C-alpha cells in the first residue's frame, strides 16, 4: 500500500478513507506527506453504514487522488453489499477517483455473507487496484 500511495501521488495530495479504519492506512498516508480525508461511517442497528452524501461531497470538494477501500472493512467487520460497492464505484467513476481496494481479509467472512471483490466491478470502472496477500492465494 505504501508504495502505491508514494508512486501514484504527490506530497500534500488528499487521500480518502472511511473511518474508523485499519490504523496503518492513516500512517501510510501521513508517512508519504499526504493529507487524510475521512468519511465517517455511521453506526446504526449494530452495523456501520456509509454516508453517501458525505462521501460524494468530500470527493467533489477536495478532489482526493485516491480512495482506499477496506473490503471487507477492518475493524468494523463489514462485508460490503453489492449495492454499496456499486454505489461507491459509480461515485468514484463520476469523479475519476482511483480506488485501492485492500481485500487482504476477503477470506475471513461468515458463511451467511457474500464477499464481492472490486474486480467484479471493472465493467463499471477500471481505475481500480486490488491488494491481497500472495500467501493467502497459495493456501
PDB file of N, CA and C in Angstrom, residues 47-95:
ATOM      1  N   UNK A  47     -24.389  -1.970  12.903  1.00  0.00           N
ATOM      2  CA  UNK A  47     -23.608  -2.100  11.670  1.00  0.00           C
ATOM      3  C   UNK A  47     -23.219  -0.705  11.202  1.00  0.00           C
ATOM      4  N   UNK A  48     -21.995  -0.607  10.696  1.00  0.00           N
ATOM      5  CA  UNK A  48     -21.570   0.649  10.107  1.00  0.00           C
ATOM      6  C   UNK A  48     -22.164   0.798   8.714  1.00  0.00           C
ATOM      7  N   UNK A  49     -22.571   2.034   8.398  1.00  0.00           N
ATOM      8  CA  UNK A  49     -23.145   2.356   7.098  1.00  0.00           C
ATOM      9  C   UNK A  49     -22.411   3.556   6.509  1.00  0.00           C
ATOM     10  N   UNK A  50     -22.379   3.598   5.206  1.00  0.00           N
ATOM     11  CA  UNK A  50     -21.724   4.691   4.503  1.00  0.00           C
ATOM     12  C   UNK A  50     -22.682   5.865   4.374  1.00  0.00           C
ATOM     13  N   UNK A  51     -22.203   7.041   4.711  1.00  0.00           N
ATOM     14  CA  UNK A  51     -22.952   8.261   4.451  1.00  0.00           C
ATOM     15  C   UNK A  51     -22.561   8.693   3.035  1.00  0.00           C
ATOM     16  N   UNK A  52     -23.374   8.311   2.059  1.00  0.00           N
ATOM     17  CA  UNK A  52     -23.025   8.571   0.662  1.00  0.00           C
ATOM     18  C   UNK A  52     -23.078  10.047   0.306  1.00  0.00           C
ATOM     19  N   UNK A  53     -23.907  10.818   1.007  1.00  0.00           N
ATOM     20  CA  UNK A  53     -23.922  12.263   0.757  1.00  0.00           C
ATOM     21  C   UNK A  53     -22.583  12.876   1.142  1.00  0.00           C
ATOM     22  N   UNK A  54     -22.094  12.498   2.316  1.00  0.00           N
ATOM     23  CA  UNK A  54     -20.789  12.987   2.775  1.00  0.00           C
ATOM     24  C   UNK A  54     -19.665  12.473   1.877  1.00  0.00           C
ATOM     25  N   UNK A  55     -19.719  11.201   1.513  1.00  0.00           N
ATOM     26  CA  UNK A  55     -18.728  10.583   0.640  1.00  0.00           C
ATOM     27  C   UNK A  55     -18.608  11.365  -0.667  1.00  0.00           C
ATOM     28  N   UNK A  56     -19.737  11.658  -1.281  1.00  0.00           N
ATOM     29  CA  UNK A  56     -19.764  12.391  -2.550  1.00  0.00           C
ATOM     30  C   UNK A  56     -19.284  13.832  -2.374  1.00  0.00           C
ATOM     31  N   UNK A  57     -19.738  14.481  -1.322  1.00  0.00           N
ATOM     32  CA  UNK A  57     -19.360  15.876  -1.075  1.00  0.00           C
ATOM     33  C   UNK A  57     -17.847  16.005  -0.873  1.00  0.00           C
ATOM     34  N   UNK A  58     -17.258  15.102  -0.087  1.00  0.00           N
ATOM     35  CA  UNK A  58     -15.810  15.139   0.154  1.00  0.00           C
ATOM     36  C   UNK A  58     -15.055  14.978  -1.161  1.00  0.00           C
ATOM     37  N   UNK A  59     -15.472  14.038  -1.974  1.00  0.00           N
ATOM     38  CA  UNK A  59     -14.798  13.783  -3.251  1.00  0.00           C
ATOM     39  C   UNK A  59     -14.927  14.999  -4.171  1.00  0.00           C
ATOM     40  N   UNK A  60     -16.117  15.538  -4.239  1.00  0.00           N
ATOM     41  CA  UNK A  60     -16.373  16.681  -5.119  1.00  0.00           C
ATOM     42  C   UNK A  60     -15.591  17.920  -4.672  1.00  0.00           C
ATOM     43  N   UNK A  61     -15.585  18.200  -3.373  1.00  0.00           N
ATOM     44  CA  UNK A  61     -14.964  19.425  -2.871  1.00  0.00           C
ATOM     45  C   UNK A  61     -13.445  19.331  -2.761  1.00  0.00           C
ATOM     46  N   UNK A  62     -12.928  18.200  -2.284  1.00  0.00           N
ATOM     47  CA  UNK A  62     -11.494  18.085  -2.005  1.00  0.00           C
ATOM     48  C   UNK A  62     -10.698  17.411  -3.112  1.00  0.00           C
ATOM     49  N   UNK A  63     -11.372  16.715  -4.011  1.00  0.00           N
ATOM     50  CA  UNK A  63     -10.741  16.043  -5.148  1.00  0.00           C
ATOM     51  C   UNK A  63      -9.530  15.189  -4.736  1.00  0.00           C
ATOM     52  N   UNK A  64      -9.766  14.200  -3.880  1.00  0.00           N
ATOM     53  CA  UNK A  64      -8.649  13.332  -3.491  1.00  0.00           C
ATOM     54  C   UNK A  64      -8.105  12.571  -4.697  1.00  0.00           C
ATOM     55  N   UNK A  65      -6.852  12.146  -4.583  1.00  0.00           N
ATOM     56  CA  UNK A  65      -6.215  11.379  -5.661  1.00  0.00           C
ATOM     57  C   UNK A  65      -6.545   9.898  -5.557  1.00  0.00           C
ATOM     58  N   UNK A  66      -6.771   9.428  -4.317  1.00  0.00           N
ATOM     59  CA  UNK A  66      -7.009   8.005  -4.079  1.00  0.00           C
ATOM     60  C   UNK A  66      -8.098   7.838  -3.027  1.00  0.00           C
ATOM     61  N   UNK A  67      -8.915   6.824  -3.215  1.00  0.00           N
ATOM     62  CA  UNK A  67      -9.835   6.350  -2.186  1.00  0.00           C
ATOM     63  C   UNK A  67      -9.349   4.964  -1.795  1.00  0.00           C
ATOM     64  N   UNK A  68      -8.960   4.798  -0.527  1.00  0.00           N
ATOM     65  CA  UNK A  68      -8.549   3.483  -0.032  1.00  0.00           C
ATOM     66  C   UNK A  68      -9.762   2.828   0.608  1.00  0.00           C
ATOM     67  N   UNK A  69     -10.193   1.741   0.001  1.00  0.00           N
ATOM     68  CA  UNK A  69     -11.344   0.984   0.490  1.00  0.00           C
ATOM     69  C   UNK A  69     -10.841  -0.250   1.216  1.00  0.00           C
ATOM     70  N   UNK A  70     -11.325  -0.464   2.406  1.00  0.00           N
ATOM     71  CA  UNK A  70     -11.014  -1.672   3.160  1.00  0.00           C
ATOM     72  C   UNK A  70     -12.197  -2.627   2.936  1.00  0.00           C
ATOM     73  N   UNK A  71     -11.956  -3.704   2.183  1.00  0.00           N
ATOM     74  CA  UNK A  71     -13.033  -4.581   1.714  1.00  0.00           C
ATOM     75  C   UNK A  71     -12.657  -6.049   1.917  1.00  0.00           C
ATOM     76  N   UNK A  72     -13.247  -6.729   2.905  1.00  0.00           N
ATOM     77  CA  UNK A  72     -14.193  -6.245   3.919  1.00  0.00           C
ATOM     78  C   UNK A  72     -13.534  -5.263   4.885  1.00  0.00           C
ATOM     79  N   UNK A  73     -14.385  -4.529   5.554  1.00  0.00           N
ATOM     80  CA  UNK A  73     -13.919  -3.428   6.383  1.00  0.00           C
ATOM     81  C   UNK A  73     -13.248  -3.923   7.662  1.00  0.00           C
ATOM     82  N   UNK A  74     -12.127  -3.298   7.967  1.00  0.00           N
ATOM     83  CA  UNK A  74     -11.401  -3.576   9.195  1.00  0.00           C
ATOM     84  C   UNK A  74     -11.209  -2.244   9.899  1.00  0.00           C
ATOM     85  N   UNK A  75     -11.664  -2.062  11.107  1.00  0.00           N
ATOM     86  CA  UNK A  75     -12.049  -3.038  12.103  1.00  0.00           C
ATOM     87  C   UNK A  75     -13.543  -3.295  12.216  1.00  0.00           C
ATOM     88  N   UNK A  76     -14.360  -2.720  11.365  1.00  0.00           N
ATOM     89  CA  UNK A  76     -15.815  -2.836  11.513  1.00  0.00           C
ATOM     90  C   UNK A  76     -16.386  -4.208  11.212  1.00  0.00           C
ATOM     91  N   UNK A  77     -15.632  -5.035  10.495  1.00  0.00           N
ATOM     92  CA  UNK A  77     -16.126  -6.362  10.155  1.00  0.00           C
ATOM     93  C   UNK A  77     -17.234  -6.357   9.122  1.00  0.00           C
ATOM     94  N   UNK A  78     -17.368  -5.254   8.404  1.00  0.00           N
ATOM     95  CA  UNK A  78     -18.461  -5.118   7.437  1.00  0.00           C
ATOM     96  C   UNK A  78     -18.092  -5.805   6.133  1.00  0.00           C
ATOM     97  N   UNK A  79     -18.970  -6.646   5.670  1.00  0.00           N
ATOM     98  CA  UNK A  79     -18.846  -7.200   4.331  1.00  0.00           C
ATOM     99  C   UNK A  79     -19.780  -6.337   3.485  1.00  0.00           C
ATOM    100  N   UNK A  80     -19.190  -5.478   2.665  1.00  0.00           N
ATOM    101  CA  UNK A  80     -19.977  -4.528   1.886  1.00  0.00           C
ATOM    102  C   UNK A  80     -20.910  -5.273   0.940  1.00  0.00           C
ATOM    103  N   UNK A  81     -22.113  -4.774   0.806  1.00  0.00           N
ATOM    104  CA  UNK A  81     -23.076  -5.381  -0.109  1.00  0.00           C
ATOM    105  C   UNK A  81     -22.740  -5.001  -1.543  1.00  0.00           C
ATOM    106  N   UNK A  82     -23.305  -5.738  -2.469  1.00  0.00           N
ATOM    107  CA  UNK A  82     -23.107  -5.431  -3.886  1.00  0.00           C
ATOM    108  C   UNK A  82     -23.623  -4.029  -4.206  1.00  0.00           C
ATOM    109  N   UNK A  83     -24.733  -3.659  -3.594  1.00  0.00           N
ATOM    110  CA  UNK A  83     -25.323  -2.334  -3.814  1.00  0.00           C
ATOM    111  C   UNK A  83     -24.412  -1.227  -3.287  1.00  0.00           C
ATOM    112  N   UNK A  84     -23.847  -1.422  -2.089  1.00  0.00           N
ATOM    113  CA  UNK A  84     -22.954  -0.419  -1.521  1.00  0.00           C
ATOM    114  C   UNK A  84     -21.706  -0.253  -2.388  1.00  0.00           C
ATOM    115  N   UNK A  85     -21.140  -1.364  -2.804  1.00  0.00           N
ATOM    116  CA  UNK A  85     -19.937  -1.306  -3.646  1.00  0.00           C
ATOM    117  C   UNK A  85     -20.232  -0.665  -4.995  1.00  0.00           C
ATOM    118  N   UNK A  86     -21.365  -1.002  -5.577  1.00  0.00           N
ATOM    119  CA  UNK A  86     -21.761  -0.401  -6.860  1.00  0.00           C
ATOM    120  C   UNK A  86     -21.865   1.111  -6.730  1.00  0.00           C
ATOM    121  N   UNK A  87     -22.477   1.555  -5.647  1.00  0.00           N
ATOM    122  CA  UNK A  87     -22.646   2.989  -5.442  1.00  0.00           C
ATOM    123  C   UNK A  87     -21.295   3.681  -5.240  1.00  0.00           C
ATOM    124  N   UNK A  88     -20.404   3.066  -4.430  1.00  0.00           N
ATOM    125  CA  UNK A  88     -19.072   3.648  -4.233  1.00  0.00           C
ATOM    126  C   UNK A  88     -18.310   3.726  -5.550  1.00  0.00           C
ATOM    127  N   UNK A  89     -18.329   2.642  -6.309  1.00  0.00           N
ATOM    128  CA  UNK A  89     -17.612   2.601  -7.588  1.00  0.00           C
ATOM    129  C   UNK A  89     -18.173   3.648  -8.550  1.00  0.00           C
ATOM    130  N   UNK A  90     -19.485   3.769  -8.631  1.00  0.00           N
ATOM    131  CA  UNK A  90     -20.091   4.752  -9.538  1.00  0.00           C
ATOM    132  C   UNK A  90     -19.721   6.179  -9.160  1.00  0.00           C
ATOM    133  N   UNK A  91     -19.696   6.478  -7.873  1.00  0.00           N
ATOM    134  CA  UNK A  91     -19.312   7.822  -7.435  1.00  0.00           C
ATOM    135  C   UNK A  91     -17.849   8.089  -7.781  1.00  0.00           C
ATOM    136  N   UNK A  92     -16.988   7.110  -7.519  1.00  0.00           N
ATOM    137  CA  UNK A  92     -15.562   7.279  -7.852  1.00  0.00           C
ATOM    138  C   UNK A  92     -15.365   7.433  -9.357  1.00  0.00           C
ATOM    139  N   UNK A  93     -16.142   6.697 -10.136  1.00  0.00           N
ATOM    140  CA  UNK A  93     -16.053   6.814 -11.593  1.00  0.00           C
ATOM    141  C   UNK A  93     -16.478   8.203 -12.051  1.00  0.00           C
ATOM    142  N   UNK A  94     -17.531   8.720 -11.445  1.00  0.00           N
ATOM    143  CA  UNK A  94     -18.028  10.045 -11.812  1.00  0.00           C
ATOM    144  C   UNK A  94     -16.954  11.115 -11.627  1.00  0.00           C
ATOM    145  N   UNK A  95     -16.118  10.961 -10.601  1.00  0.00           N
ATOM    146  CA  UNK A  95     -15.088  11.954 -10.300  1.00  0.00           C
ATOM    147  C   UNK A  95     -13.674  11.471 -10.657  1.00  0.00           C
TER     148      UNK A  95
END
